[in-house]
Short mmCIF file of N, CA and C in Angstrom, two decimals:
data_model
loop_
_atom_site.label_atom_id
_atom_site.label_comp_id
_atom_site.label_asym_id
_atom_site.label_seq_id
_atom_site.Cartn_x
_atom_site.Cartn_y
_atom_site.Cartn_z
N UNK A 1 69.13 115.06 212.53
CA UNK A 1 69.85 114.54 213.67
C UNK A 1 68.87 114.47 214.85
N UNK A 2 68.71 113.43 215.48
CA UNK A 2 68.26 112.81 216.68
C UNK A 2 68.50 114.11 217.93
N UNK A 3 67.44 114.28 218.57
CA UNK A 3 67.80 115.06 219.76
C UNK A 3 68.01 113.97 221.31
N UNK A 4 68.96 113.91 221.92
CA UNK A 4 68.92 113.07 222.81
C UNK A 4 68.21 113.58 223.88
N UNK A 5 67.20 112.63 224.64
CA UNK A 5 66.11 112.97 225.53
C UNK A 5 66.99 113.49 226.60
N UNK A 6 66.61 114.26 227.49
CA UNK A 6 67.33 114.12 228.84
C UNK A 6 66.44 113.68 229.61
N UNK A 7 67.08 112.71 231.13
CA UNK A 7 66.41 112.09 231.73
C UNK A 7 66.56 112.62 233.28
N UNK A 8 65.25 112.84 233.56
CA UNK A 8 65.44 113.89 235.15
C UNK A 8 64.52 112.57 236.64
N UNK A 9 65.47 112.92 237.13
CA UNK A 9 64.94 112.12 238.95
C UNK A 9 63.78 112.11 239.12
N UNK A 10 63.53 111.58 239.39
CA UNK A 10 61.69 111.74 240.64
C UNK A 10 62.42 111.61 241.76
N UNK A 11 62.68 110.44 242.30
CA UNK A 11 63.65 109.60 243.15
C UNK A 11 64.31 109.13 242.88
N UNK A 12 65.15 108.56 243.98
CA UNK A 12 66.16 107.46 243.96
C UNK A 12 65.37 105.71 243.30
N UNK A 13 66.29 106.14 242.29
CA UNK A 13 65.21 104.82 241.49
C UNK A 13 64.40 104.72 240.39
N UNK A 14 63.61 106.21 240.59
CA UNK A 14 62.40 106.78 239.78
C UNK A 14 62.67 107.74 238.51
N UNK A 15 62.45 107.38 237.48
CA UNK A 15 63.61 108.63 236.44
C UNK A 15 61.91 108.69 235.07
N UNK A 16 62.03 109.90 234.91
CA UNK A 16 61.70 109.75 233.69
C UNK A 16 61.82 108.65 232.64
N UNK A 17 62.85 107.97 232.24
CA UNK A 17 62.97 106.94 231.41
C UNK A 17 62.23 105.73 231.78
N UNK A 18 61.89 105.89 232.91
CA UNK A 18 60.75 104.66 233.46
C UNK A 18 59.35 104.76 232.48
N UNK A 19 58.70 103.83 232.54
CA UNK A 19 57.00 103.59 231.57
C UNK A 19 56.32 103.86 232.82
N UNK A 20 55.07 104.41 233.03
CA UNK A 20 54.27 104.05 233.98
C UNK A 20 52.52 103.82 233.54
N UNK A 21 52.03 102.94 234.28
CA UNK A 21 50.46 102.37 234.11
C UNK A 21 49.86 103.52 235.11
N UNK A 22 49.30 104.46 234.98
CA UNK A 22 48.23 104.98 236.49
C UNK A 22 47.08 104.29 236.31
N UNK A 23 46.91 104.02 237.83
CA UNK A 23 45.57 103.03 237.97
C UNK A 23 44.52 103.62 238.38
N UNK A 24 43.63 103.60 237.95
CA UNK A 24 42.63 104.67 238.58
C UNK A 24 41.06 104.43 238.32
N UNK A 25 40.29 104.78 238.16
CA UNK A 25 38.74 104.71 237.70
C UNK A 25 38.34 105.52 237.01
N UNK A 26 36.92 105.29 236.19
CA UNK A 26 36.47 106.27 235.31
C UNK A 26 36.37 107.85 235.81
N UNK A 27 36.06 107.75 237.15
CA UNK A 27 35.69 108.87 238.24
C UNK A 27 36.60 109.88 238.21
N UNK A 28 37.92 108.91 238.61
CA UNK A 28 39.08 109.83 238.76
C UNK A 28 40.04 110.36 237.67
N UNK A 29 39.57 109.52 236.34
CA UNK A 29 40.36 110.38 235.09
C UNK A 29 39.23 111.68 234.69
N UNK A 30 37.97 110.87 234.25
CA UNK A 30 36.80 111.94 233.96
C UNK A 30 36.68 113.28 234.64
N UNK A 31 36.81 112.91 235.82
CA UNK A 31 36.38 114.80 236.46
C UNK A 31 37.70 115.05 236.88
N UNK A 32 38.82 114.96 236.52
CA UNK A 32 40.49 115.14 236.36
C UNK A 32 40.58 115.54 237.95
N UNK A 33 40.36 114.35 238.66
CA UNK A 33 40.87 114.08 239.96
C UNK A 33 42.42 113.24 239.85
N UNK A 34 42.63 113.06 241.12
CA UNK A 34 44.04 112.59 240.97
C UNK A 34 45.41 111.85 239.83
N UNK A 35 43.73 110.68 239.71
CA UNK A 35 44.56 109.65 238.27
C UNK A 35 44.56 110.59 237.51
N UNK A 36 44.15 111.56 236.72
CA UNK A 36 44.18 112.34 235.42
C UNK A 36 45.26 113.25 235.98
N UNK A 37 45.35 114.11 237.10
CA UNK A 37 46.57 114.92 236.79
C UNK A 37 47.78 113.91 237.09
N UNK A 38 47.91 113.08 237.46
CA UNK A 38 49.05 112.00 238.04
C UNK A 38 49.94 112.04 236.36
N UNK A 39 48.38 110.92 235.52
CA UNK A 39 49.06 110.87 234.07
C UNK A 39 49.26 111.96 233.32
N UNK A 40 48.67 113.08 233.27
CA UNK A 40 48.95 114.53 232.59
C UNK A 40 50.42 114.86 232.80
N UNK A 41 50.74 114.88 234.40
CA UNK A 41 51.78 115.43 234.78
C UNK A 41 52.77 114.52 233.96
N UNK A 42 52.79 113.14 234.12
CA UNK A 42 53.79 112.24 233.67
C UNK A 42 53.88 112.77 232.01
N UNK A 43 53.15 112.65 230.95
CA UNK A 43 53.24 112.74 229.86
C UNK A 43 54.03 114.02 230.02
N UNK A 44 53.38 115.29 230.46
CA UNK A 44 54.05 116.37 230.34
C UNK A 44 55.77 116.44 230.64
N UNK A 45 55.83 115.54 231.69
CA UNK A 45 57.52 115.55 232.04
C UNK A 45 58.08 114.49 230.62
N UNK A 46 57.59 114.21 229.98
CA UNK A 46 58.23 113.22 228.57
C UNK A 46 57.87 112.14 229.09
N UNK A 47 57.63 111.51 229.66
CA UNK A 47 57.34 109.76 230.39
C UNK A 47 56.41 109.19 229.28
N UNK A 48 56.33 107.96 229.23
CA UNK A 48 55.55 107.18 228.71
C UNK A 48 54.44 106.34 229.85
N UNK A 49 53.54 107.12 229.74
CA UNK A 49 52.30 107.08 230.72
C UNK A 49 51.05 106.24 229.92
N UNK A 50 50.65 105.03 230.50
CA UNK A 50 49.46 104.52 230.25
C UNK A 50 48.11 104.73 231.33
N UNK A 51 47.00 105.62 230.97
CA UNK A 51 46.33 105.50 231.89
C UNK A 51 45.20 103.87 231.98
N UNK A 52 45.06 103.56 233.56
CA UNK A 52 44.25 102.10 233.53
C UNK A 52 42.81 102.60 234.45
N UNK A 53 41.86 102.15 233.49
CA UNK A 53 40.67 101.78 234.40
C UNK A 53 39.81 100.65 233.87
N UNK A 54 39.33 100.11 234.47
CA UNK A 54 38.31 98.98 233.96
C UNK A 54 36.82 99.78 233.58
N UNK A 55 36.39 100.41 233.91
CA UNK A 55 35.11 101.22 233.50
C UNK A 55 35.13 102.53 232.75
N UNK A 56 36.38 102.49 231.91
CA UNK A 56 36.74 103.97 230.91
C UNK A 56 37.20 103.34 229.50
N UNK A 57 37.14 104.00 228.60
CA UNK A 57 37.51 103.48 227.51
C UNK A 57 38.98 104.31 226.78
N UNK A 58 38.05 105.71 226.82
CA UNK A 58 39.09 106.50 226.22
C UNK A 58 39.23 107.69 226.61
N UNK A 59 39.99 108.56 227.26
CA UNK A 59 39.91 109.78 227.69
C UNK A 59 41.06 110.72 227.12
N UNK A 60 40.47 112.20 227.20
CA UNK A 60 41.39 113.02 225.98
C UNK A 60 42.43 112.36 225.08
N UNK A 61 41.36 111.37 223.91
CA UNK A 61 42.19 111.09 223.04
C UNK A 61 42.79 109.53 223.31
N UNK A 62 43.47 109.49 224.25
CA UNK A 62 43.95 108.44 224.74
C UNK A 62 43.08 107.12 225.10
N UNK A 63 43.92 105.65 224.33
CA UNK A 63 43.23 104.72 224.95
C UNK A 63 43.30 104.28 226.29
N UNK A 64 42.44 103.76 226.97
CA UNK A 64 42.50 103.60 228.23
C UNK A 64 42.51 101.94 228.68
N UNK A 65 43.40 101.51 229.33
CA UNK A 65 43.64 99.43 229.31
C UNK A 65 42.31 99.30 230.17
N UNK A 66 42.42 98.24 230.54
CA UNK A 66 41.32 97.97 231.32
C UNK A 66 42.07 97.23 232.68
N UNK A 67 42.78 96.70 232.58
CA UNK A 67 44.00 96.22 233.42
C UNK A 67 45.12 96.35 233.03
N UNK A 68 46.04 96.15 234.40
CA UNK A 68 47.58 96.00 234.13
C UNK A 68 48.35 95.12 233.48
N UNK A 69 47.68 93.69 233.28
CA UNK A 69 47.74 92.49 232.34
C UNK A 69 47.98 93.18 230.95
N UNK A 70 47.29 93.91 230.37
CA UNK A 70 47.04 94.30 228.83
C UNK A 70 48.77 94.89 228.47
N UNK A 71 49.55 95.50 229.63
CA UNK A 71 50.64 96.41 229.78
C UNK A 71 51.72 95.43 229.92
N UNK A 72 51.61 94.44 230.23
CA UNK A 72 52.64 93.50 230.20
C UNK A 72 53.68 93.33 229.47
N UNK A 73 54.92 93.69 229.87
CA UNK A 73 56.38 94.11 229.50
C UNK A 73 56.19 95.54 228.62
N UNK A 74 55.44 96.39 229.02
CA UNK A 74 55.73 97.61 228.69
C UNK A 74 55.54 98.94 229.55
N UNK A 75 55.84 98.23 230.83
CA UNK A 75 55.65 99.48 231.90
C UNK A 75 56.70 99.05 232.66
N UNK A 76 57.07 99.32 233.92
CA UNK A 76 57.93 99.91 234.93
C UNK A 76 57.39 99.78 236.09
N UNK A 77 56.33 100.52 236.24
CA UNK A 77 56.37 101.43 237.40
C UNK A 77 54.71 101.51 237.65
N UNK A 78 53.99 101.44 238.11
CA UNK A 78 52.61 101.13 238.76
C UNK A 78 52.39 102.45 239.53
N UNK A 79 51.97 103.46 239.12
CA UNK A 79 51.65 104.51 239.80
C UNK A 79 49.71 104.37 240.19
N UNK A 80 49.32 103.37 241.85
CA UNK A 80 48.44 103.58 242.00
C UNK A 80 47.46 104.91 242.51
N UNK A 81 46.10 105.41 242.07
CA UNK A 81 45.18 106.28 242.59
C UNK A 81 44.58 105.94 243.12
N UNK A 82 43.82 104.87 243.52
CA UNK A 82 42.82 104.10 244.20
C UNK A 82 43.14 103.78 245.27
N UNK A 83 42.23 104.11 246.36
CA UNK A 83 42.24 103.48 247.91
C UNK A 83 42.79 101.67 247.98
N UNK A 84 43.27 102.00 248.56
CA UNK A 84 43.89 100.13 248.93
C UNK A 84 42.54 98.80 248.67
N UNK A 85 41.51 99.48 249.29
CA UNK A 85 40.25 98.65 249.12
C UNK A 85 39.78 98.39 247.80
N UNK A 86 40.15 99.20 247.12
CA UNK A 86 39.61 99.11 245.98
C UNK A 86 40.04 98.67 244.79
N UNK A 87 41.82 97.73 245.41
CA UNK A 87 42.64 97.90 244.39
C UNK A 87 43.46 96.11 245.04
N UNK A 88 42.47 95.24 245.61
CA UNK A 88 42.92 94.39 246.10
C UNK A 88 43.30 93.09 245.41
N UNK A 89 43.90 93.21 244.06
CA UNK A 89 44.89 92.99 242.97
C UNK A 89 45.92 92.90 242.36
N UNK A 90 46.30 94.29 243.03
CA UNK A 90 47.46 95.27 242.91
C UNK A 90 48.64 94.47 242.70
N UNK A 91 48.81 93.70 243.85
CA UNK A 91 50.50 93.48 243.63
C UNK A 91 50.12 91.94 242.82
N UNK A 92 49.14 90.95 242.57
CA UNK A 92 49.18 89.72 242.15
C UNK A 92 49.45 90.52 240.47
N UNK A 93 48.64 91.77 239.95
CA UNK A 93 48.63 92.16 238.49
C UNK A 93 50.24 92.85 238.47
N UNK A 94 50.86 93.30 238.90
CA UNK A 94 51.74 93.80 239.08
C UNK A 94 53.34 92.88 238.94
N UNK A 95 52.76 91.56 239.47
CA UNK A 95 53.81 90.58 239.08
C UNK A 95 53.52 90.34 238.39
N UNK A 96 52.32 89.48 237.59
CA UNK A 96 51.94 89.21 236.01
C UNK A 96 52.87 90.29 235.04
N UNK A 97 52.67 91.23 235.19
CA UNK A 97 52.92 92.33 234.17
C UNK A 97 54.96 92.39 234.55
N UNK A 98 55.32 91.76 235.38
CA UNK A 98 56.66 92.07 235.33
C UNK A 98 56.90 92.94 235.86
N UNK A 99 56.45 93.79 236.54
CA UNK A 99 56.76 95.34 237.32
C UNK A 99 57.51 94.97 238.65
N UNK A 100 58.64 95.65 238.98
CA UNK A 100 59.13 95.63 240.46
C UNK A 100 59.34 96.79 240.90
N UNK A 101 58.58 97.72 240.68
CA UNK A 101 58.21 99.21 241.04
C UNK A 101 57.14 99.67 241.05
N UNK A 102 56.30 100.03 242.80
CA UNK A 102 55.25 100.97 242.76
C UNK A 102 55.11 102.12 243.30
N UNK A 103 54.76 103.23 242.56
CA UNK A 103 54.87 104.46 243.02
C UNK A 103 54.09 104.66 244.33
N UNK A 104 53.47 104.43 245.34
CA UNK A 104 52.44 104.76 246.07
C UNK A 104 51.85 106.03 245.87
N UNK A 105 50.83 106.70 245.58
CA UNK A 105 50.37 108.10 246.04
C UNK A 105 50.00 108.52 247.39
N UNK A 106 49.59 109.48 247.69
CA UNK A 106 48.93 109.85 249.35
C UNK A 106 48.08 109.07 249.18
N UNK A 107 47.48 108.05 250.72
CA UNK A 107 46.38 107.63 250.42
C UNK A 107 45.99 106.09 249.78
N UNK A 108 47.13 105.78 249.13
CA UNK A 108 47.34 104.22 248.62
C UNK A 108 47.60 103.33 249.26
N UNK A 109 48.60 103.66 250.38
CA UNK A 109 49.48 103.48 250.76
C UNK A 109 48.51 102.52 252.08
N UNK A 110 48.99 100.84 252.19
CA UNK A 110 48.85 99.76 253.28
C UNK A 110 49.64 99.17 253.91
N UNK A 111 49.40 98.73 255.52
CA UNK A 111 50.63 97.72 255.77
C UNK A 111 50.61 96.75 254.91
N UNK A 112 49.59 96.44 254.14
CA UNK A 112 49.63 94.61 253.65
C UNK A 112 49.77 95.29 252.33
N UNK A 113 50.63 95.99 251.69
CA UNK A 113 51.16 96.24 250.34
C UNK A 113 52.24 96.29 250.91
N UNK A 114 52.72 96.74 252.20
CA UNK A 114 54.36 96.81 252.10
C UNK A 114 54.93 95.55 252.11
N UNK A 115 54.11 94.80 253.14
CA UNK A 115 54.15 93.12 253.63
C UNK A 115 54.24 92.64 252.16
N UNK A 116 53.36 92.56 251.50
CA UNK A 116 53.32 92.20 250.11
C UNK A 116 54.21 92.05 249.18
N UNK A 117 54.53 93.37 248.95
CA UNK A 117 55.93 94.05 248.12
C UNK A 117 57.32 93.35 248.69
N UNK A 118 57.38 93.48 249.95
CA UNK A 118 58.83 92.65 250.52
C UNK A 118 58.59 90.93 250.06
N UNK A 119 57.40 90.77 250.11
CA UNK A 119 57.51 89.51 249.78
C UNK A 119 57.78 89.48 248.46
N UNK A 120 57.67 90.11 247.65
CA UNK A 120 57.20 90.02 245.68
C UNK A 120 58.75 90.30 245.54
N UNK A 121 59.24 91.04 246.17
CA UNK A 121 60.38 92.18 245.63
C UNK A 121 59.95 92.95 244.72
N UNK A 122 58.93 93.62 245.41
CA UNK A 122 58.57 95.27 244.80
C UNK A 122 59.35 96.09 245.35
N UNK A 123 59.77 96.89 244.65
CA UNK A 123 60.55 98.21 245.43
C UNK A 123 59.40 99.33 245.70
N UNK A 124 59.72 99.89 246.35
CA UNK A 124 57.88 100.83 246.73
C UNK A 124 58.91 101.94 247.07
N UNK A 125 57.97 102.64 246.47
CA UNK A 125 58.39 104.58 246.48
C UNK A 125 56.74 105.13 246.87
N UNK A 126 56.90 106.46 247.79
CA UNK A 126 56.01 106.86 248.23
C UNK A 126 56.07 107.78 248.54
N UNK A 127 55.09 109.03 247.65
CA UNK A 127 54.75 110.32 247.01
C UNK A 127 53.99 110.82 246.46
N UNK A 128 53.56 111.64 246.29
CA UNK A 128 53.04 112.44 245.46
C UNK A 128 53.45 112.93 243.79
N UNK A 129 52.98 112.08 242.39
CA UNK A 129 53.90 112.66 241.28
C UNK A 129 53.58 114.18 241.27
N UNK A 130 52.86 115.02 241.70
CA UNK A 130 52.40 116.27 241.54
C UNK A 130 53.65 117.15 242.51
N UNK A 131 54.38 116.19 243.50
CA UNK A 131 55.28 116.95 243.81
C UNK A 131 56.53 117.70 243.03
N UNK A 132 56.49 116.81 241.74
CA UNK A 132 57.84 116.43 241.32
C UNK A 132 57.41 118.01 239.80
N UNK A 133 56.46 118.62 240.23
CA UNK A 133 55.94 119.32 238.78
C UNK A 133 56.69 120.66 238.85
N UNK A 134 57.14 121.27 238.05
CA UNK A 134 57.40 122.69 237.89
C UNK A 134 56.52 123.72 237.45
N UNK A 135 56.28 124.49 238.48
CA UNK A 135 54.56 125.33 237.96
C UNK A 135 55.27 126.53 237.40
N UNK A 136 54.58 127.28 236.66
CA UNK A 136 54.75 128.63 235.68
C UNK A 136 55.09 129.75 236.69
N UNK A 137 55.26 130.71 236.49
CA UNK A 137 55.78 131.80 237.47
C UNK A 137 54.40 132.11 237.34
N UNK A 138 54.07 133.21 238.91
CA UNK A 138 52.91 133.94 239.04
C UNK A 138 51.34 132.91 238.61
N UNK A 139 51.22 131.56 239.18
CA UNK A 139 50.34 130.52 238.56
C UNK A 139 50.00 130.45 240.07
N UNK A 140 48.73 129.54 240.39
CA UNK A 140 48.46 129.67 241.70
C UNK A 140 48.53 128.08 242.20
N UNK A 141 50.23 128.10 241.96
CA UNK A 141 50.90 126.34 242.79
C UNK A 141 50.88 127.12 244.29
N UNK A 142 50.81 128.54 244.82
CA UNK A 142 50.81 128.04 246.23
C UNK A 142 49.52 127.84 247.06
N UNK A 143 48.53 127.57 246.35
CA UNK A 143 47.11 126.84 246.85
C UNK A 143 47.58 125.16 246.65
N UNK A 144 48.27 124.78 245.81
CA UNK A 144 48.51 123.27 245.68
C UNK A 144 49.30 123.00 246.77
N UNK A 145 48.52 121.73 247.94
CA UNK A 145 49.42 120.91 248.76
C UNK A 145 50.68 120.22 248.38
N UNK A 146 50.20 120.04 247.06
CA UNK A 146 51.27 118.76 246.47
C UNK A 146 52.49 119.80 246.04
N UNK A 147 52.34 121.63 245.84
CA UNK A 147 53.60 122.17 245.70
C UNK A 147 54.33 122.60 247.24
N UNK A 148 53.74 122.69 248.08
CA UNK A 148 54.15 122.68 249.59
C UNK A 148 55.17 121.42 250.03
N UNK A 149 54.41 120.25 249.81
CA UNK A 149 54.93 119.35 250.51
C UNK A 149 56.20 118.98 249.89
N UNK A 150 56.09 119.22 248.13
CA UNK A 150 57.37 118.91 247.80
C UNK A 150 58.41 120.16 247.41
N UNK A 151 58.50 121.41 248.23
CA UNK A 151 58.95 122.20 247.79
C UNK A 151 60.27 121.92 247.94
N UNK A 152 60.95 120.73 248.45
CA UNK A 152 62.41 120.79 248.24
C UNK A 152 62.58 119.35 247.36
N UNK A 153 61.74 118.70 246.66
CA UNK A 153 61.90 117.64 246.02
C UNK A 153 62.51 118.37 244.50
N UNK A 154 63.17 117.01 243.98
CA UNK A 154 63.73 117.57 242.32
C UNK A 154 62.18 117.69 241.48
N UNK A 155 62.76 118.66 240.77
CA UNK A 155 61.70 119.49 240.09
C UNK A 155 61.85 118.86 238.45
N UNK A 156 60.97 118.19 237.56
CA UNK A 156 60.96 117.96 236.50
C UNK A 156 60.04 119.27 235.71
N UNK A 157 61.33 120.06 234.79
CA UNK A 157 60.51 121.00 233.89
C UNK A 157 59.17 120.37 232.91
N UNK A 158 58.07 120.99 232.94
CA UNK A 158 56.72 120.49 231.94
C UNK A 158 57.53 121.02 230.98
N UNK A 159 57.03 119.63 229.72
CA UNK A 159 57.33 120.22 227.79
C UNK A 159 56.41 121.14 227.61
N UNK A 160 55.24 121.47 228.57
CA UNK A 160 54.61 123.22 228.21
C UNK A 160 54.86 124.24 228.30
N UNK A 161 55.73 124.35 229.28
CA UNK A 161 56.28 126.03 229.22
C UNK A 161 57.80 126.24 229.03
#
């Protein structure tokens, strides 16, 4: 017998049952800067997480797209890592691929993506996924900003502990 998944909030809008692409660079999956815990965290909450960089191939295991094009009708949700400058694509790959949801992270975040998005009909959410994590008892989440800032956000339990 089938176990039925349960499906937990991020936001209004934002659920586990969503797909997400993290966009990021070789930089930031390799030395498990932002894009790598972004997608860690997602897999760990059950999500179906694709990590994207154009200069990575494969990281722990996982294949890595090279764009958001390759993801086309199998994502959701656009969780960018990359500075706005660096990602001046974003919303033209983002309609290709069918997506009308982007997560923003700290830091992503432009007037001319919001301008953008109202024009596209992107819906834009803007956060931190590291807020949304449930850390282990006695673990050292109170050095993490991202457990501060979201200490009253809904909490998705990790399938690790």
């Amino acid at each position: 017998m089938a176990r039925e998944k349960t499906i937990f909030s991020f936001l209004e809008g934002l659920t586990t049952e969503d797909t997400f692409a993290v966009l990021g660079n070789a930089q930031k999956f390799k030395t498990h800067k932002h894009a790598w815990k972004a997608w860690r965290a997602l897999k760990e909450f059950g999500c179906s997480a694709y990590p994207v960089a154009e200069d990575l191939q494969r990281i722990d295991g996982s294949k890595v797209y090279s764009s958001v094009q390759e993801l086309k009708d199998k994502i959701t949700v656009i969780v960018p890592c990359l500075l706005p400058e660096e990602m001046p694509s974003l919303l033209t790959e983002a309609s290709f691929a069918g997506v009308k949801k982007i997560w923003f992270q700290e830091q992503t975040w432009s007037q001319g993506f919001k301008e953008g998005c109202e024009k596209m009909g992107i819906q834009v959410f803007r956060g931190c996924v590291l807020r949304h994590k449930k850390y282990p008892a006695l673990s050292l989440c109170y050095l993490n900003p991202c457990y501060w800032h979201g200490l009253k956000d809904s909490k998705v339990p990790s399938k690790r502990y």
